[in-house]
């Protein structure tokens, strides 16, 4: 049996970018070139229903938490490897 880890909520690349840049008090539109692709994107959602039903699993982190943790890990890596 395969399981999908997710919140069941639809998220987009734009919401990822918004979360990361907002956390650092930056306006992402000053740093990201989109060529209008981002305005037409479709969000995706992982359905964790089987995990919840069969394994009594539940998400402990929000999408925003994961975005920030990923961005901070990348920033730490870059700073450590300058």
Coordinates of C-alpha atoms in Angstrom, one line a residue:
X1 CA 0.0 0.0 0.0
X2 CA 1.3 3.5 -0.9
X3 CA 0.6 6.5 1.3
X4 CA 0.6 10.2 0.4
X5 CA 1.9 12.6 3.0
X6 CA 0.1 16.0 2.8
X7 CA -2.4 18.3 4.4
X8 CA -5.1 17.9 1.8
X9 CA -5.0 21.6 1.2
X10 CA -4.2 23.0 -2.3
X11 CA -1.0 24.9 -2.5
X12 CA 0.9 26.6 -5.4
X13 CA 4.4 27.6 -6.2
X14 CA 3.2 31.2 -5.6
X15 CA 2.1 30.3 -2.0
X16 CA 5.5 28.7 -1.4
X17 CA 7.3 31.9 -2.6
X18 CA 4.9 34.1 -0.6
X19 CA 5.6 32.2 2.6
X20 CA 9.4 32.2 2.2
X21 CA 9.8 35.9 1.2
X22 CA 7.2 37.1 3.7
X23 CA 9.0 35.3 6.5
X24 CA 12.1 37.4 5.6
X25 CA 10.1 40.6 5.1
X26 CA 10.8 40.7 1.4
X27 CA 8.6 41.4 -1.6
X28 CA 9.2 38.4 -3.8
X29 CA 8.1 40.3 -6.9
X30 CA 11.4 42.3 -6.6
X31 CA 13.5 39.2 -6.8
X32 CA 11.6 36.6 -8.9
X33 CA 11.1 36.7 -12.6
X34 CA 7.9 34.9 -13.6
X35 CA 7.0 35.7 -17.2
X36 CA 3.3 35.5 -16.1
X37 CA 3.5 31.7 -15.7
X38 CA 2.9 31.9 -12.0
X39 CA -0.4 33.7 -12.4
X40 CA -1.9 30.8 -14.3
X41 CA -0.6 28.0 -12.2
X42 CA -2.7 25.2 -10.8
X43 CA -2.3 24.2 -7.2
X44 CA -1.7 20.6 -6.0
X45 CA -2.8 18.8 -2.9
X46 CA -1.7 15.5 -1.3
X47 CA -4.6 13.5 0.1
X48 CA -3.5 12.0 3.5
X49 CA -6.9 10.2 4.0
X50 CA -5.4 6.7 3.9
X51 CA -2.6 7.7 6.3
X52 CA -5.1 9.1 8.7
X53 CA -7.5 6.1 8.4
X54 CA -5.0 3.2 8.5
X55 CA -2.1 4.6 10.6
X56 CA -3.8 7.3 12.7
X57 CA -1.3 9.8 11.2
X58 CA -1.9 13.6 11.2
X59 CA 0.2 16.5 9.9
X60 CA 2.1 18.3 12.6
X61 CA 3.4 21.1 10.4
X62 CA 1.6 23.7 8.3
X63 CA 2.6 24.4 4.7
X64 CA 4.1 27.7 5.9
X65 CA 6.2 26.0 8.5
X66 CA 7.6 23.6 5.9
X67 CA 8.3 26.4 3.5
X68 CA 10.2 28.4 6.1
X69 CA 12.1 25.4 7.4
X70 CA 13.2 24.5 3.8
X71 CA 14.3 28.1 3.1
X72 CA 16.2 28.4 6.3
X73 CA 18.0 25.1 5.7
X74 CA 19.1 26.3 2.3
X75 CA 20.2 29.6 3.7
X76 CA 22.2 27.9 6.5
X77 CA 23.8 25.6 3.9
X78 CA 24.8 28.6 1.7
X79 CA 26.2 30.5 4.7
X80 CA 28.2 27.5 5.8
X81 CA 29.7 27.0 2.4
X82 CA 30.7 30.5 1.5

